[in-house]
mmCIF file of C-alpha atoms and ligand atoms in Angstrom:
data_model
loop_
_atom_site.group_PDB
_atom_site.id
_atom_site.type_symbol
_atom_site.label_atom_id
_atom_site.label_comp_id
_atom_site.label_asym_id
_atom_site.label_seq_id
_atom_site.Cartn_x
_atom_site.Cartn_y
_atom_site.Cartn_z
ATOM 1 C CA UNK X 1 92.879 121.775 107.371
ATOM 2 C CA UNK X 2 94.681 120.625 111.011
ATOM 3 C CA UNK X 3 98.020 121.339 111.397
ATOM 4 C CA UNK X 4 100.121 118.834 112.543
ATOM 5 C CA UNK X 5 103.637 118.444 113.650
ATOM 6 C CA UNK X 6 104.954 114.739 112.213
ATOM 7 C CA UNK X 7 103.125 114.840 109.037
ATOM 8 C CA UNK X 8 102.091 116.893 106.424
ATOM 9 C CA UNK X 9 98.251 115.890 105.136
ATOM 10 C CA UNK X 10 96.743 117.691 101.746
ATOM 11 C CA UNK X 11 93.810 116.963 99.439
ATOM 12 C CA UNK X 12 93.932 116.498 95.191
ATOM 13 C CA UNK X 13 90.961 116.039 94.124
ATOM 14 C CA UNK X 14 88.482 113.011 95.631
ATOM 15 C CA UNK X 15 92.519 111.742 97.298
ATOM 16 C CA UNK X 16 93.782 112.407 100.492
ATOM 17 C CA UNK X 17 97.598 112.382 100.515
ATOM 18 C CA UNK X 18 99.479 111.963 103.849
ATOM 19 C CA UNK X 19 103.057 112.632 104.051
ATOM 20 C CA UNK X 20 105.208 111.213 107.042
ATOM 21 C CA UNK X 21 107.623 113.971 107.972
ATOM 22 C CA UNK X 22 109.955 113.146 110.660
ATOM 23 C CA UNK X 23 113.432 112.916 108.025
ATOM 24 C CA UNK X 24 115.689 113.566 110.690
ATOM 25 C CA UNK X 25 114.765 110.480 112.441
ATOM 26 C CA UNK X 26 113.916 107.983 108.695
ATOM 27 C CA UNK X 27 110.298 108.929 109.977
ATOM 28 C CA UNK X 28 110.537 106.377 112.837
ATOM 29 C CA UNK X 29 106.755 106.121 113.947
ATOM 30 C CA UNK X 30 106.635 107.679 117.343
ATOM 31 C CA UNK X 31 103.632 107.704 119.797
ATOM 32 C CA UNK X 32 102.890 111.656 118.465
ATOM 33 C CA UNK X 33 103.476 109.880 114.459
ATOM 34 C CA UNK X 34 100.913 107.640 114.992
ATOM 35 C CA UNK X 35 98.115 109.769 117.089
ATOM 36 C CA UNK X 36 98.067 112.569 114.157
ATOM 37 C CA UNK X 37 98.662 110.149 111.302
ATOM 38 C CA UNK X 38 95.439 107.877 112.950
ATOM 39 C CA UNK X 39 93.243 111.139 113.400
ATOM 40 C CA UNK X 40 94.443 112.508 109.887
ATOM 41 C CA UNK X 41 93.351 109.207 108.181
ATOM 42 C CA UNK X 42 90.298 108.880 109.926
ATOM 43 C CA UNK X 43 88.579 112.227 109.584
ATOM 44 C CA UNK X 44 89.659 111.614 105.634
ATOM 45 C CA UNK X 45 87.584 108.124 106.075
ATOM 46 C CA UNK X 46 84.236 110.106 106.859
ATOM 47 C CA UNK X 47 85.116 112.453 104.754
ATOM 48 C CA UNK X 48 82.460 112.449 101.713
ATOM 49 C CA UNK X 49 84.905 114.320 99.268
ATOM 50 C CA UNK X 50 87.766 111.516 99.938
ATOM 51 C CA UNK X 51 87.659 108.273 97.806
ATOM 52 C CA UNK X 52 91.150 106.820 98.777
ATOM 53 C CA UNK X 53 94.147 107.581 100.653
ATOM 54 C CA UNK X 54 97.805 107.743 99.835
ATOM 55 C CA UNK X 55 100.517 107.151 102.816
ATOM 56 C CA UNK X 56 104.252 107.752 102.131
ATOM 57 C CA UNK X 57 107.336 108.820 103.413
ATOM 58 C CA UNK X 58 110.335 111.519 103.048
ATOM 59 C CA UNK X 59 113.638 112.000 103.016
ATOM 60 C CA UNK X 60 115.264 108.205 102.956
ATOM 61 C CA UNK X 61 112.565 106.703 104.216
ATOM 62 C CA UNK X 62 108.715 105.026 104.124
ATOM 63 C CA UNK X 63 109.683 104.807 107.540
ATOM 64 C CA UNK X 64 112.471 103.066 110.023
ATOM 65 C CA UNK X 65 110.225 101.427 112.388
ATOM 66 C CA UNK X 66 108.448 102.050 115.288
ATOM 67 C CA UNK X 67 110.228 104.721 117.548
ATOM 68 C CA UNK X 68 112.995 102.737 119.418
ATOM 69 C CA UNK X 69 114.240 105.870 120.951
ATOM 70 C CA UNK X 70 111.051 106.306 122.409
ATOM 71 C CA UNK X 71 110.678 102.576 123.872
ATOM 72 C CA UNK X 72 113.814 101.378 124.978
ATOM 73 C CA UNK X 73 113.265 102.481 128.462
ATOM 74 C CA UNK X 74 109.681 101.138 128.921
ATOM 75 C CA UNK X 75 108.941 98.041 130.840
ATOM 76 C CA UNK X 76 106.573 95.745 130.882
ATOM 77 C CA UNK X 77 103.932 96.958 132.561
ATOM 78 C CA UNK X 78 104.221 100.483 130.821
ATOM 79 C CA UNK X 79 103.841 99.056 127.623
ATOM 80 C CA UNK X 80 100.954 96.755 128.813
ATOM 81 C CA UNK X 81 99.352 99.490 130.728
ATOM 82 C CA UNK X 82 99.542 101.713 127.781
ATOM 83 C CA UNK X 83 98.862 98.732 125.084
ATOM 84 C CA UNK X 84 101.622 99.825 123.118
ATOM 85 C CA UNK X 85 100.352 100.052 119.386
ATOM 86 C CA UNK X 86 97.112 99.595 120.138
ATOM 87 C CA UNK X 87 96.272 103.121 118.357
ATOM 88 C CA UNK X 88 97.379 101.228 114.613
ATOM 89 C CA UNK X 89 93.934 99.090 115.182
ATOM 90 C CA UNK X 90 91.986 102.195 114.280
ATOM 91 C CA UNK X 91 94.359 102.612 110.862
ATOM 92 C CA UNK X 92 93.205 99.179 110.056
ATOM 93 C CA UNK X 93 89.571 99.702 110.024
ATOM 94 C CA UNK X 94 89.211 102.415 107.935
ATOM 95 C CA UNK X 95 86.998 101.663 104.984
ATOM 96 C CA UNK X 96 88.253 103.852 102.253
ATOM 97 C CA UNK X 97 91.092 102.428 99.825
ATOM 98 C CA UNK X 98 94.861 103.473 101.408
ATOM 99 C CA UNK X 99 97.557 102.972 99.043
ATOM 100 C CA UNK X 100 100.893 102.636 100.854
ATOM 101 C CA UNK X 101 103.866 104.363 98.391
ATOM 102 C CA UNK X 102 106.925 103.435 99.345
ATOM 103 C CA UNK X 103 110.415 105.012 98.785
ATOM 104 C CA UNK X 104 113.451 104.003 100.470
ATOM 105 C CA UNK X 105 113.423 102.290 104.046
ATOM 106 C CA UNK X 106 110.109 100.451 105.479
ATOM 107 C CA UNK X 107 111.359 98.485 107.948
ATOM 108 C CA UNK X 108 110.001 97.336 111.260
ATOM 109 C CA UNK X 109 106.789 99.336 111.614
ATOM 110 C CA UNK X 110 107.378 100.480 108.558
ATOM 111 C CA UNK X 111 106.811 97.564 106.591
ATOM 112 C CA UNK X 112 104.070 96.908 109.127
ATOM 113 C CA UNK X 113 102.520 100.176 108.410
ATOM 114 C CA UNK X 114 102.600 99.478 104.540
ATOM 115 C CA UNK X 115 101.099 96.250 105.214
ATOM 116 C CA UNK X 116 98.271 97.856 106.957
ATOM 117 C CA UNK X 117 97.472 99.330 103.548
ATOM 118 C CA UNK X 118 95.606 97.754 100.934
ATOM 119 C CA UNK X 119 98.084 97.815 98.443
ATOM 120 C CA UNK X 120 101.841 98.820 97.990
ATOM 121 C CA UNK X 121 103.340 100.687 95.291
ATOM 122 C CA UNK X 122 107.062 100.919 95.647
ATOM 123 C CA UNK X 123 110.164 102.333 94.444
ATOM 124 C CA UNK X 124 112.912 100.655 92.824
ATOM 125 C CA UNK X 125 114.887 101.998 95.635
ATOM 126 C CA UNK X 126 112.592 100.804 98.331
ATOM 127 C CA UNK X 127 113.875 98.248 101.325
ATOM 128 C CA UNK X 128 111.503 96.127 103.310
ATOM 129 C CA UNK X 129 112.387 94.149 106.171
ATOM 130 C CA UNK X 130 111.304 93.525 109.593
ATOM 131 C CA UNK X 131 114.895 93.455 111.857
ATOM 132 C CA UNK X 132 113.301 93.777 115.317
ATOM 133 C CA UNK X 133 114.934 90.462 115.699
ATOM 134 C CA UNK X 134 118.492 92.700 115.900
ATOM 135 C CA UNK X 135 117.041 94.596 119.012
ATOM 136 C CA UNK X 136 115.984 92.075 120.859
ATOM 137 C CA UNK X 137 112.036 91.433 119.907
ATOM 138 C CA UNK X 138 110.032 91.050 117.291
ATOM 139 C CA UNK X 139 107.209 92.701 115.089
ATOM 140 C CA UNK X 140 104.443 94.644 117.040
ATOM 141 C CA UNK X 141 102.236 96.181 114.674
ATOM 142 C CA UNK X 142 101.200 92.836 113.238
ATOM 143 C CA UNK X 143 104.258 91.653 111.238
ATOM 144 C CA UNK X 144 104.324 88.168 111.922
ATOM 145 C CA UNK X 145 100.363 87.559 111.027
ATOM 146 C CA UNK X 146 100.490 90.352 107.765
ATOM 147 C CA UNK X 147 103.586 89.281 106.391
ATOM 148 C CA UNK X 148 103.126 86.215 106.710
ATOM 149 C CA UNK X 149 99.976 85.864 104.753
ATOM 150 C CA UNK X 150 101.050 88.252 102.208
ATOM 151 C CA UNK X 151 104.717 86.587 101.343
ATOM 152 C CA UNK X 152 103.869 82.767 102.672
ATOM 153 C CA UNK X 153 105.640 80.975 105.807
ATOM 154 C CA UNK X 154 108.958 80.791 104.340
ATOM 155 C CA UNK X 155 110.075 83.531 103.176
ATOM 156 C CA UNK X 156 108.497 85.811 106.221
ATOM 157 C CA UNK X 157 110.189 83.658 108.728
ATOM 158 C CA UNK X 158 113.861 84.358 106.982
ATOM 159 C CA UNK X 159 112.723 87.958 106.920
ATOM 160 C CA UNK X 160 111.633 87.919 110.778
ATOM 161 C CA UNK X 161 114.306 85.182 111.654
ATOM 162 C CA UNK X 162 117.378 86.845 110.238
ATOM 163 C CA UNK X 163 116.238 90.499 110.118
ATOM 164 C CA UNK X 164 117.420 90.261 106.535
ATOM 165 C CA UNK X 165 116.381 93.191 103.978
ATOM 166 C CA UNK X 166 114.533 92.437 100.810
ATOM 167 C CA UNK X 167 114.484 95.058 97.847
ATOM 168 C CA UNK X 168 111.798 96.339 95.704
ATOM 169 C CA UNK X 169 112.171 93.388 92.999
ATOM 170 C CA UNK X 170 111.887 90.855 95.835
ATOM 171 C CA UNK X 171 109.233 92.038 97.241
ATOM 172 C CA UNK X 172 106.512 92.396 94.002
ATOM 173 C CA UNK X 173 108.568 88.788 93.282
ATOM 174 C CA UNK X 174 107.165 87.272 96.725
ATOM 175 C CA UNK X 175 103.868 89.559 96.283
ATOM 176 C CA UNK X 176 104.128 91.965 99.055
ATOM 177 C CA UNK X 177 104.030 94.766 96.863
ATOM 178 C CA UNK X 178 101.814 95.354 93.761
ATOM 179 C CA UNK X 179 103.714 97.579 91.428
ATOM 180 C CA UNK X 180 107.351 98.927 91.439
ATOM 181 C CA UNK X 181 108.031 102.212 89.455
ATOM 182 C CA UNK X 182 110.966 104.582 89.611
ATOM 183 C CA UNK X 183 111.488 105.833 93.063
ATOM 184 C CA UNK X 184 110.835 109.413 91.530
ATOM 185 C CA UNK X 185 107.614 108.419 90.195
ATOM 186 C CA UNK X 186 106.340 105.806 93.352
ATOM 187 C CA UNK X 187 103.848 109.199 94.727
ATOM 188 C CA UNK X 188 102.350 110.030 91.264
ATOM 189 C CA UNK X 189 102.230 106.493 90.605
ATOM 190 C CA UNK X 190 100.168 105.918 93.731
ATOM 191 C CA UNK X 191 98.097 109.105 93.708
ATOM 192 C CA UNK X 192 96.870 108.076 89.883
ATOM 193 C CA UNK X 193 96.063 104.776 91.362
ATOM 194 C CA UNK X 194 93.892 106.267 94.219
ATOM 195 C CA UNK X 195 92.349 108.724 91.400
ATOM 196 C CA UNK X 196 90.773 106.005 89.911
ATOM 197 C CA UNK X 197 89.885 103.743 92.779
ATOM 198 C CA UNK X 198 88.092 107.652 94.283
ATOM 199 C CA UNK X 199 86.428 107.673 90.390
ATOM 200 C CA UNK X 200 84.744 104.266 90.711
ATOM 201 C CA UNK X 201 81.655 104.040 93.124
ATOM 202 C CA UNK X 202 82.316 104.428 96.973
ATOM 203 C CA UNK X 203 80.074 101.740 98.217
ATOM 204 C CA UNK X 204 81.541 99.606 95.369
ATOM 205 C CA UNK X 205 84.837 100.055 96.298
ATOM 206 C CA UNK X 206 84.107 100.006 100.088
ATOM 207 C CA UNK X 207 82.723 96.484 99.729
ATOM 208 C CA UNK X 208 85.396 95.137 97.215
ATOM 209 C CA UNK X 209 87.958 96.196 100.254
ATOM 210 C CA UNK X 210 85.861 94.355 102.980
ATOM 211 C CA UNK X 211 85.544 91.178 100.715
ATOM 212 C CA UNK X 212 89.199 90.940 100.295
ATOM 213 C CA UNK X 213 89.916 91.823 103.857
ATOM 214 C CA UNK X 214 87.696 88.750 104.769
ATOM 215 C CA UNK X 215 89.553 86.409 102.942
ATOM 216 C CA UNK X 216 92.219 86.932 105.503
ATOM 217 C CA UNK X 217 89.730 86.496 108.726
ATOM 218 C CA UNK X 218 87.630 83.506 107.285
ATOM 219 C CA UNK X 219 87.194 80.060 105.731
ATOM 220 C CA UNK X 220 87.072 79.469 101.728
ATOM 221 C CA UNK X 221 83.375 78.310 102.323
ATOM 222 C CA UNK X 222 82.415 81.693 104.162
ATOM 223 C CA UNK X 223 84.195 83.907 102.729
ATOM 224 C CA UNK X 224 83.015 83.243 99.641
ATOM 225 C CA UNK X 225 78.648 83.694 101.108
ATOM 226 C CA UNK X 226 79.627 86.893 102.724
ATOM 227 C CA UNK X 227 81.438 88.170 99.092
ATOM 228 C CA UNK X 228 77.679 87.176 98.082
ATOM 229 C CA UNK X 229 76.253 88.787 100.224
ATOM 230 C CA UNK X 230 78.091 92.087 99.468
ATOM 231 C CA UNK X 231 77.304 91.647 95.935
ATOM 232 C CA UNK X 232 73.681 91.145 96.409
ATOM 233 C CA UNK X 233 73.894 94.173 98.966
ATOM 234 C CA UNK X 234 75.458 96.514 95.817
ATOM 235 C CA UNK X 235 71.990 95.927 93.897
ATOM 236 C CA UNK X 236 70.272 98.421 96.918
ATOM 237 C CA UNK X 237 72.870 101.031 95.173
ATOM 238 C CA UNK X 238 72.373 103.973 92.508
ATOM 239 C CA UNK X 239 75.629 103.223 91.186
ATOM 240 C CA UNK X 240 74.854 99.280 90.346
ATOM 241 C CA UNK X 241 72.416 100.011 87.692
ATOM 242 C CA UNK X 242 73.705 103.285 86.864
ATOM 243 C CA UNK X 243 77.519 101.146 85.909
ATOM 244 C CA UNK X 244 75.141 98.223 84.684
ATOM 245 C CA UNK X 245 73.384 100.654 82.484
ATOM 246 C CA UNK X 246 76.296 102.736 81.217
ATOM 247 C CA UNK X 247 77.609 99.692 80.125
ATOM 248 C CA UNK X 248 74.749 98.488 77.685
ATOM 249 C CA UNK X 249 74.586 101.832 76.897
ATOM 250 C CA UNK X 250 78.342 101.631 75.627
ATOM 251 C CA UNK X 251 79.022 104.939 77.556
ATOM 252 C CA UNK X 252 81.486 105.730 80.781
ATOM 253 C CA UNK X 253 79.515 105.611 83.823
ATOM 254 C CA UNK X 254 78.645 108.347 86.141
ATOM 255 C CA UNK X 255 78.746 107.434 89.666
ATOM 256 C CA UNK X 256 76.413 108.861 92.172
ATOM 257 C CA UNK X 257 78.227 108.298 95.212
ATOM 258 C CA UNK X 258 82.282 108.682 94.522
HETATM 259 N N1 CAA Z 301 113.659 104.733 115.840
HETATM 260 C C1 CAA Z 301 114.232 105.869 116.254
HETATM 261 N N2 CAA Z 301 115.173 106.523 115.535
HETATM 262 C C2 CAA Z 301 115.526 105.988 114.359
HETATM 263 C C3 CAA Z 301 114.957 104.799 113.856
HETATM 264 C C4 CAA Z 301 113.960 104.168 114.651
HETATM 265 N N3 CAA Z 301 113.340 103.060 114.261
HETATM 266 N N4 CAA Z 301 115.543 104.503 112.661
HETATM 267 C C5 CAA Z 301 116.411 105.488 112.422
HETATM 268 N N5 CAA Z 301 116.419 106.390 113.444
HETATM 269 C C6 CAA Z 301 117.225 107.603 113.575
HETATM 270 C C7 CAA Z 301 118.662 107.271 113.886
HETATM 271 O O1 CAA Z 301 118.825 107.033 115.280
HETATM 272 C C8 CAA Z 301 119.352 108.528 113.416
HETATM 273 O O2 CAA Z 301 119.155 109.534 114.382
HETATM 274 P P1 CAA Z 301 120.423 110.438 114.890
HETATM 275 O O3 CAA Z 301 120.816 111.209 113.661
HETATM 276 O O4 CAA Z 301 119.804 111.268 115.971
HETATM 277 O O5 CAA Z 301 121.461 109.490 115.327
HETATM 278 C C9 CAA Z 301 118.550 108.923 112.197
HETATM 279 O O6 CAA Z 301 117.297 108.262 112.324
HETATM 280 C C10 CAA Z 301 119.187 108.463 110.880
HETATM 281 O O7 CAA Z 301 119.425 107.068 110.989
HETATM 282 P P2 CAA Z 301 120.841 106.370 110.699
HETATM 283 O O8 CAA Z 301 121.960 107.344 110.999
HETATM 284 O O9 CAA Z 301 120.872 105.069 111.408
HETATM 285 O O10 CAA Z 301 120.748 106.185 109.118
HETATM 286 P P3 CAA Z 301 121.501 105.099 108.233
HETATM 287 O O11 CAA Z 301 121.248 105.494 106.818
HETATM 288 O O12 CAA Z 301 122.901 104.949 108.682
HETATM 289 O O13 CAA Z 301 120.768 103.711 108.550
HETATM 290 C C11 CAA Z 301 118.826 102.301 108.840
HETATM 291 C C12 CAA Z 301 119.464 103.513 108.128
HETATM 292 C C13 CAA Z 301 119.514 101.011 108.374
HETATM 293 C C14 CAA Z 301 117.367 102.282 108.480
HETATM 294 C C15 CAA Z 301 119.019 102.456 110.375
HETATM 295 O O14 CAA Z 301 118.576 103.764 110.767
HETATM 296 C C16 CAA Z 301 118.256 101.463 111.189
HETATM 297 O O15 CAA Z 301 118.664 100.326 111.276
HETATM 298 N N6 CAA Z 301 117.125 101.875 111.809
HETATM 299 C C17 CAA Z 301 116.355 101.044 112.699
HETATM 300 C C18 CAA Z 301 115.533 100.016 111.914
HETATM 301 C C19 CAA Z 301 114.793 99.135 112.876
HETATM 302 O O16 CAA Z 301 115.361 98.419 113.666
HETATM 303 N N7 CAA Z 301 113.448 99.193 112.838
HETATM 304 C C20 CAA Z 301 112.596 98.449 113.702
HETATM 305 C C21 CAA Z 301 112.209 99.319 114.887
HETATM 306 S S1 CAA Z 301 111.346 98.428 116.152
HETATM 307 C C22 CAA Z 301 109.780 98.251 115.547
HETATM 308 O O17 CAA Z 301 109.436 98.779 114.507
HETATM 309 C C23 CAA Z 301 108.853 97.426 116.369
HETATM 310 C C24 CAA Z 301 107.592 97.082 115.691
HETATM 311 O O18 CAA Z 301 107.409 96.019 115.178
HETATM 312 C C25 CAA Z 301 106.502 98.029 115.610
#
């Protein structure tokens, strides 16, 4: 497996696990962070033994942010030039499951980074909050759009507005995050979790993950025809009528392509 110097990346099982390991700095998401965390993810997307992918953190953090070290001396036109962040677009199109599991700090693009994730699991120690409004900006790696459609108008613009911090209990409360579990357990918590979405079948679960994404790029009307057209789509698949037939055969089924 690569080697890489800002995270640590291992397999268990059909589940690719990818640790963020910058402690010293709360895992503050550097140019470097991103480009091996990006490559790491992606080579586990076309990766036939990987069913779903688990991102977390170390030390005290999910992670502090984007670098701010690393951009407070940039101007304009560098970070136009460069289209600073542009790299988290390929993170967002992977088609495999990611779990973000969160423990400690995921602020800034931190919280963006979880939210980039299909689903959060997070410690009862976690902290989310977006406080880019304390330095002088505000979210770049798609705060203000994800957090706003996952927590609703008002309670994303107090978190962008006042920089405020919002704990674990708050956030499954306002429905950013989908389970909470003691901060010991939030990576076994979220590696069972991606165990059984890498169990079900891929194409299944690929599809599922597209359909829900769409509900955040399209109408009611056409979302809802291209969710058809998925399921329609799944009927081409091995697994449909082997899960179909497992079931009337009152047995577990045995997917074809995990
Ligand atoms: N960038 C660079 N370094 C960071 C960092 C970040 N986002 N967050 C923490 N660090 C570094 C600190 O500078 C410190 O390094 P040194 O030991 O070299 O001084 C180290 O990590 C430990 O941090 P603290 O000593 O500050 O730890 P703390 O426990 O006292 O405080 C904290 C924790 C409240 C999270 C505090 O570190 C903090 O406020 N961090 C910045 C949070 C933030 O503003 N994030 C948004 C960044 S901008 C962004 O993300 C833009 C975007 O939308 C993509």
């Amino acid at each position: 497996m690569t080697e890489y110097a800002n995270i640590l990346v291992e397999q268990q099982g059909r589940v690719g696990l990818v640790t963020l390991n910058r402690p010293s700095a709360l895992n503050a998401l550097n140019k470097a962070t991103m480009e091996e965390l990006v490559a790491a993810v992606t080579a586990m997307d076309s990766d036939p033994g990987v069913g779903a992918v688990v991102i977390t953190g170390s030390g005290k953090a999910f992670a502090a942010g984007a670098d701010i070290k690393e951009m407070a001396d940039q101007g304009y036109m560098d970070m136009y030039v460069a289209d600073w962040f542009r790299g988290w677009e390929d993170f967002t199109r992977l088609r495999i499951p990611t779990i973000a599991a969160v423990s400690g700090f995921a602020l800034g693009g931190g919280c963006e980074l979880a939210m980039m994730c299909d689903l959060i699991i997070a410690g009862d120690n976690a902290k989310f909050g977006q406080p880019e409004i304390n330095l002088g900006v505000l979210p770049g790696m798609g705060g203000s759009q994800r957090l706003t459609r996952a927590v609703g108008k008002a309670k994303a613009m107090d978190m962008i507005l006042t920089g405020r911090f919002i704990d674990a209990e708050e956030a499954e409360r306002c429905g950013l995050v989908s389970r909470v579990v003691p901060a010991a357990d939030v990576v076994s918590e979220a590696l069972t979790a991606a165990g059984v979405i890498a169990g079900k079948s891929k194409p299944a679960a690929m599809a599922a993950k597209e359909a829900v994404n769409a509900a955040f790029e399209t109408g009611l009307a056409q979302g809802v025809v291209f969710e058809r057209r998925l399921f329609h789509s799944l009927f081409a698949t091995e697994d449909q009528k082997e899960g179909m037939a497992a079931f009337t055969g009152k047995r577990q089924p045995e997917f074809k392509h995990r």
